[in-house]
């Protein structure tokens, strides 16, 4: 749950305030002076013309009416520069308002401690569902781009599998069913190069877009990008290579007989890891020291 839209201290510039739209920082800035983030915040006076409880009336003003009264002989004028009783002292934060450097650490509802996941310098992290939908979009794009290279191999693979099923059905009808669950050798001859070419296309796709733009088309469509956790900006090529090399390694190990099931399960855990990780990192993010962030 995020805190309400409004003006808050800019985590990157203590001399300004920045507008938070309820989900992400906007590019709108202003000086520190301004109204509170939202009306009715605890500790903020109502916008009325009457003096607040605990505040002195103006010279000659009678509380509760507009009549003027003469000043009492010998009355001392009110001292200035001191906040009235019940009002915060100048320079101190309002109760329930986030302090500078804690814009993402506390909610503005009057109870502190509710944390919003962010990088060390305050950039909010992406939610898990945004990453999932971005992954689906990128997978479709990569499949289309790689089709001229992989299409022939996948077509030949499908033909081998189809003939295998036909032979299995014919053997069952003849009363001599086969019990082998292994694929025919010809199937591996076509599927292995097809998978390797598809992974190569996917790596080049990820490498170019992340190092040049900081986000793939799928991530840009969902308003997220990839950066080093401690350094803003586009990730370096070495981090992208580690990040996607970990994914490719799990995919290749998952094709090994017997142990492939274990690595397939590990690949699934990798994608689910941000759901419970306090830094919202998948395992491949931890290897490369990256984070997927809101842009």
Coordinates of C-alpha atoms in Angstrom, one line a residue:
X1 CA 0.0 0.0 0.0
X2 CA 1.4 3.4 -1.0
X3 CA 0.9 6.7 0.6
X4 CA -1.5 9.3 -0.9
X5 CA -0.6 11.6 -3.8
X6 CA 0.9 14.9 -2.9
X7 CA 4.1 17.0 -2.4
X8 CA 6.9 15.4 -0.4
X9 CA 10.5 16.1 0.3
X10 CA 12.6 15.1 -2.7
X11 CA 14.9 12.1 -1.7
X12 CA 17.6 13.4 -4.1
X13 CA 17.4 17.2 -3.4
X14 CA 16.8 18.4 0.2
X15 CA 16.1 22.0 -1.1
X16 CA 13.0 20.9 -3.1
X17 CA 9.8 19.0 -2.9
X18 CA 8.7 16.5 -5.6
X19 CA 5.2 15.3 -6.5
X20 CA 4.2 11.7 -5.7
X21 CA 1.2 10.5 -7.8
X22 CA 0.3 7.6 -5.5
X23 CA 2.5 5.1 -7.3
X24 CA 5.7 6.8 -8.6
X25 CA 7.6 10.1 -8.5
X26 CA 6.7 12.7 -11.1
X27 CA 9.1 15.2 -12.7
X28 CA 7.3 18.1 -11.0
X29 CA 9.4 20.0 -8.4
X30 CA 8.9 23.1 -6.3
X31 CA 10.6 24.8 -3.4
X32 CA 10.2 23.5 0.2
X33 CA 7.5 26.0 1.1
X34 CA 4.0 24.8 0.2
X35 CA 0.8 23.2 1.6
X36 CA 0.8 19.8 3.3
X37 CA 0.5 16.6 1.3
X38 CA -3.2 16.4 1.9
X39 CA -5.9 18.2 3.9
X40 CA -6.9 17.1 7.4
X41 CA -3.5 15.7 8.3
X42 CA -3.1 15.3 12.0
X43 CA -1.3 18.4 13.4
X44 CA -2.4 20.7 10.5
X45 CA -4.8 23.6 11.4
X46 CA -8.1 23.9 9.4
X47 CA -8.1 26.6 6.7
X48 CA -10.5 29.1 8.5
X49 CA -10.3 32.7 9.4
X50 CA -10.7 32.1 13.1
X51 CA -7.7 31.8 15.4
X52 CA -6.8 28.2 16.3
X53 CA -7.2 26.9 19.8
X54 CA -4.1 27.8 21.8
X55 CA -3.1 30.7 19.5
X56 CA -3.3 34.3 20.7
X57 CA -5.9 36.6 19.2
X58 CA -4.7 39.5 17.1
X59 CA -4.4 42.9 18.8
X60 CA -7.9 44.3 19.3
X61 CA -9.7 41.2 18.1
X62 CA -12.3 39.5 20.3
X63 CA -12.5 35.7 19.9
X64 CA -15.8 34.6 18.6
X65 CA -16.8 37.9 16.9
X66 CA -15.6 40.6 14.6
X67 CA -15.9 43.5 17.1
X68 CA -12.8 45.5 18.0
X69 CA -11.8 46.1 21.6
X70 CA -9.3 48.6 22.9
X71 CA -6.1 47.3 24.1
X72 CA -5.7 47.0 27.9
X73 CA -3.5 49.5 29.5
X74 CA -0.2 48.0 30.3
X75 CA -0.8 44.9 28.1
X76 CA 2.3 43.4 26.8
X77 CA 2.5 42.5 23.1
X78 CA 2.8 38.9 22.2
X79 CA 6.4 37.7 21.5
X80 CA 7.1 36.6 18.0
X81 CA 9.2 33.8 16.7
X82 CA 7.7 31.2 19.1
X83 CA 5.2 28.7 18.0
X84 CA 1.9 28.7 20.0
X85 CA 1.1 25.9 22.4
X86 CA 0.0 22.8 20.5
X87 CA 1.8 23.8 17.3
X88 CA 5.1 22.2 16.1
X89 CA 8.3 24.2 16.6
X90 CA 9.8 25.7 13.4
X91 CA 12.1 23.3 11.6
X92 CA 10.6 20.2 13.1
X93 CA 8.6 17.7 10.9
X94 CA 4.8 17.5 11.3
X95 CA 3.4 14.4 12.9
X96 CA 2.7 11.8 10.2
X97 CA 4.8 13.6 7.5
X98 CA 7.8 11.7 6.1
X99 CA 11.2 13.3 6.9
X100 CA 13.8 14.0 4.3
X101 CA 15.5 10.7 3.3
X102 CA 12.5 8.7 4.6
X103 CA 10.0 9.5 1.8
X104 CA 9.6 5.8 1.0
X105 CA 10.1 4.5 4.5
X106 CA 7.0 5.8 6.2
X107 CA 3.4 6.3 5.3
X108 CA 1.7 9.6 5.9
X109 CA -1.3 8.1 7.8
X110 CA 0.0 8.9 11.3
X111 CA 1.6 5.5 12.0
X112 CA 5.3 5.1 11.0
X113 CA 7.1 2.0 10.1
X114 CA 5.2 0.8 7.0
X115 CA 8.0 0.4 4.4
X116 CA 7.8 0.6 0.7
X117 CA 10.5 -1.4 -1.1
X118 CA 13.1 0.8 -2.8
X119 CA 16.8 1.0 -3.8
X120 CA 19.2 2.5 -1.3
X121 CA 18.9 5.9 -3.0
X122 CA 15.0 5.8 -2.9
X123 CA 13.9 4.6 -6.3
X124 CA 10.8 2.3 -5.9
X125 CA 11.1 -1.3 -6.9
X126 CA 8.8 -3.1 -9.4
X127 CA 6.0 -5.4 -8.2
X128 CA 6.1 -9.0 -9.2
X129 CA 3.1 -8.9 -11.5
X130 CA 4.7 -6.1 -13.6
X131 CA 7.7 -8.3 -14.1
X132 CA 5.5 -11.3 -15.1
X133 CA 3.6 -9.3 -17.8
X134 CA 6.8 -7.7 -19.1
X135 CA 8.4 -11.2 -19.4
X136 CA 5.4 -12.5 -21.4
X137 CA 5.6 -9.5 -23.8
X138 CA 9.4 -9.9 -24.3
X139 CA 9.0 -13.7 -24.8
X140 CA 6.5 -13.1 -27.6
X141 CA 8.8 -10.5 -29.2
X142 CA 11.9 -12.8 -29.0
X143 CA 10.0 -15.7 -30.5
X144 CA 8.9 -13.6 -33.5
X145 CA 12.5 -12.2 -34.0
X146 CA 14.1 -15.6 -33.7
X147 CA 11.6 -17.4 -35.9
X148 CA 13.6 -17.1 -39.1
X149 CA 16.5 -18.9 -37.3
X150 CA 14.6 -21.4 -35.2
X151 CA 11.5 -22.1 -37.3
X152 CA 13.1 -24.7 -39.5
X153 CA 14.4 -26.7 -36.5
X154 CA 11.1 -26.6 -34.6
X155 CA 9.3 -27.7 -37.8
X156 CA 11.5 -30.7 -38.2
X157 CA 11.2 -31.5 -34.5
X158 CA 7.4 -31.4 -34.7
X159 CA 7.5 -33.8 -37.7
X160 CA 9.6 -36.3 -35.8
X161 CA 7.3 -36.2 -32.7
X162 CA 4.2 -36.6 -34.9
X163 CA 5.6 -39.7 -36.6
X164 CA 6.6 -41.1 -33.1
X165 CA 3.1 -40.7 -31.9
X166 CA 1.7 -42.4 -35.0
X167 CA 4.0 -45.3 -34.6
X168 CA 3.1 -45.6 -30.9
X169 CA -0.6 -45.7 -31.7
X170 CA -0.1 -48.2 -34.5
X171 CA 1.8 -50.5 -32.1
X172 CA -0.9 -50.2 -29.5
X173 CA -3.6 -51.2 -32.1
X174 CA -1.5 -54.1 -33.2
X175 CA -1.3 -55.4 -29.6
X176 CA 2.4 -54.6 -29.1
X177 CA 2.4 -51.4 -27.1
X178 CA 5.7 -49.7 -26.3
X179 CA 6.5 -48.6 -22.8
X180 CA 9.4 -46.3 -23.4
X181 CA 8.9 -42.6 -22.5
X182 CA 12.1 -41.4 -24.1
X183 CA 12.0 -39.2 -27.2
X184 CA 13.3 -40.7 -30.4
X185 CA 17.0 -39.8 -31.1
X186 CA 16.1 -37.7 -34.2
X187 CA 14.1 -35.4 -32.0
X188 CA 17.2 -34.2 -30.1
X189 CA 19.0 -33.6 -33.4
X190 CA 16.5 -30.8 -34.2
X191 CA 15.3 -29.5 -30.8
X192 CA 18.8 -28.9 -29.3
X193 CA 20.0 -26.4 -32.1
X194 CA 16.6 -24.8 -32.1
X195 CA 16.7 -24.1 -28.3
X196 CA 20.3 -22.9 -28.5
X197 CA 19.5 -20.4 -31.3
X198 CA 16.5 -19.2 -29.4
X199 CA 18.6 -18.6 -26.3
X200 CA 21.2 -16.8 -28.3
X201 CA 18.6 -14.4 -29.8
X202 CA 17.1 -13.8 -26.4
X203 CA 20.5 -13.0 -24.9
X204 CA 21.4 -10.5 -27.7
X205 CA 17.9 -8.9 -27.2
X206 CA 18.3 -8.5 -23.5
X207 CA 21.9 -7.3 -23.7
X208 CA 21.3 -4.6 -26.3
X209 CA 18.2 -3.2 -24.8
X210 CA 19.3 -3.2 -21.1
X211 CA 22.8 -1.7 -21.8
X212 CA 21.5 0.9 -24.2
X213 CA 18.0 1.7 -22.8
X214 CA 17.9 0.2 -19.4
X215 CA 14.7 -1.7 -20.2
X216 CA 13.5 -4.1 -22.9
X217 CA 10.3 -3.2 -24.8
X218 CA 8.2 -5.4 -22.5
X219 CA 9.6 -3.7 -19.4
X220 CA 9.1 -0.2 -21.0
X221 CA 5.5 -1.0 -21.7
X222 CA 5.0 -1.8 -18.0
X223 CA 6.9 1.2 -16.7
X224 CA 9.9 -0.7 -15.3
X225 CA 13.6 -1.1 -16.0
X226 CA 16.8 -2.7 -14.8
X227 CA 19.6 -1.0 -12.9
X228 CA 22.4 -1.9 -10.4
X229 CA 21.0 -1.9 -6.9
X230 CA 23.5 0.7 -5.6
X231 CA 24.1 2.7 -8.8
X232 CA 21.4 4.4 -10.9
X233 CA 21.4 4.3 -14.7
X234 CA 21.7 1.6 -17.3
X235 CA 23.3 -1.6 -16.1
X236 CA 26.8 -2.4 -17.5
X237 CA 27.3 -5.3 -19.9
X238 CA 29.0 -7.5 -17.3
X239 CA 25.9 -7.3 -15.0
X240 CA 23.5 -8.1 -17.9
X241 CA 25.7 -11.1 -18.9
X242 CA 25.7 -12.4 -15.4
X243 CA 22.0 -11.8 -15.0
X244 CA 20.9 -13.6 -18.2
X245 CA 23.7 -16.1 -18.1
X246 CA 22.2 -17.5 -14.9
X247 CA 18.8 -17.9 -16.6
X248 CA 20.4 -19.6 -19.6
X249 CA 22.4 -21.9 -17.4
X250 CA 19.3 -23.1 -15.6
X251 CA 17.5 -23.7 -18.9
X252 CA 20.3 -25.8 -20.3
X253 CA 20.7 -27.8 -17.1
X254 CA 17.0 -28.5 -17.1
X255 CA 17.4 -30.5 -20.3
X256 CA 19.8 -33.1 -18.7
X257 CA 18.1 -36.4 -18.1
X258 CA 17.3 -37.4 -14.5
X259 CA 18.6 -34.1 -12.9
X260 CA 16.7 -31.9 -15.3
X261 CA 13.6 -31.9 -13.1
X262 CA 15.6 -30.5 -10.2
X263 CA 16.9 -27.6 -12.3
X264 CA 13.5 -27.0 -13.8
X265 CA 12.2 -26.6 -10.2
X266 CA 15.1 -24.2 -9.4
X267 CA 14.3 -22.1 -12.5
X268 CA 10.7 -21.8 -11.2
X269 CA 11.9 -20.8 -7.8
X270 CA 14.2 -18.2 -9.4
X271 CA 11.2 -16.4 -10.9
X272 CA 9.1 -16.6 -7.7
X273 CA 11.9 -15.4 -5.4
X274 CA 10.9 -11.7 -5.5
X275 CA 7.6 -12.5 -3.9
X276 CA 9.2 -13.0 -0.5
X277 CA 12.6 -11.3 -0.9
X278 CA 12.9 -8.0 1.1
X279 CA 14.9 -6.5 -1.8
X280 CA 12.5 -7.8 -4.5
X281 CA 15.3 -9.6 -6.3
X282 CA 15.2 -12.8 -8.2
X283 CA 18.2 -15.2 -7.9
X284 CA 19.6 -13.9 -11.1
X285 CA 19.3 -10.3 -9.8
X286 CA 21.3 -11.3 -6.7
X287 CA 24.0 -12.8 -8.9
X288 CA 24.3 -9.6 -11.0
X289 CA 23.5 -7.2 -8.1
X290 CA 20.6 -5.7 -10.0
X291 CA 17.1 -4.6 -9.2
X292 CA 14.0 -4.2 -11.4
X293 CA 12.7 -0.7 -10.6
X294 CA 9.8 1.6 -11.4
X295 CA 10.7 4.2 -14.1

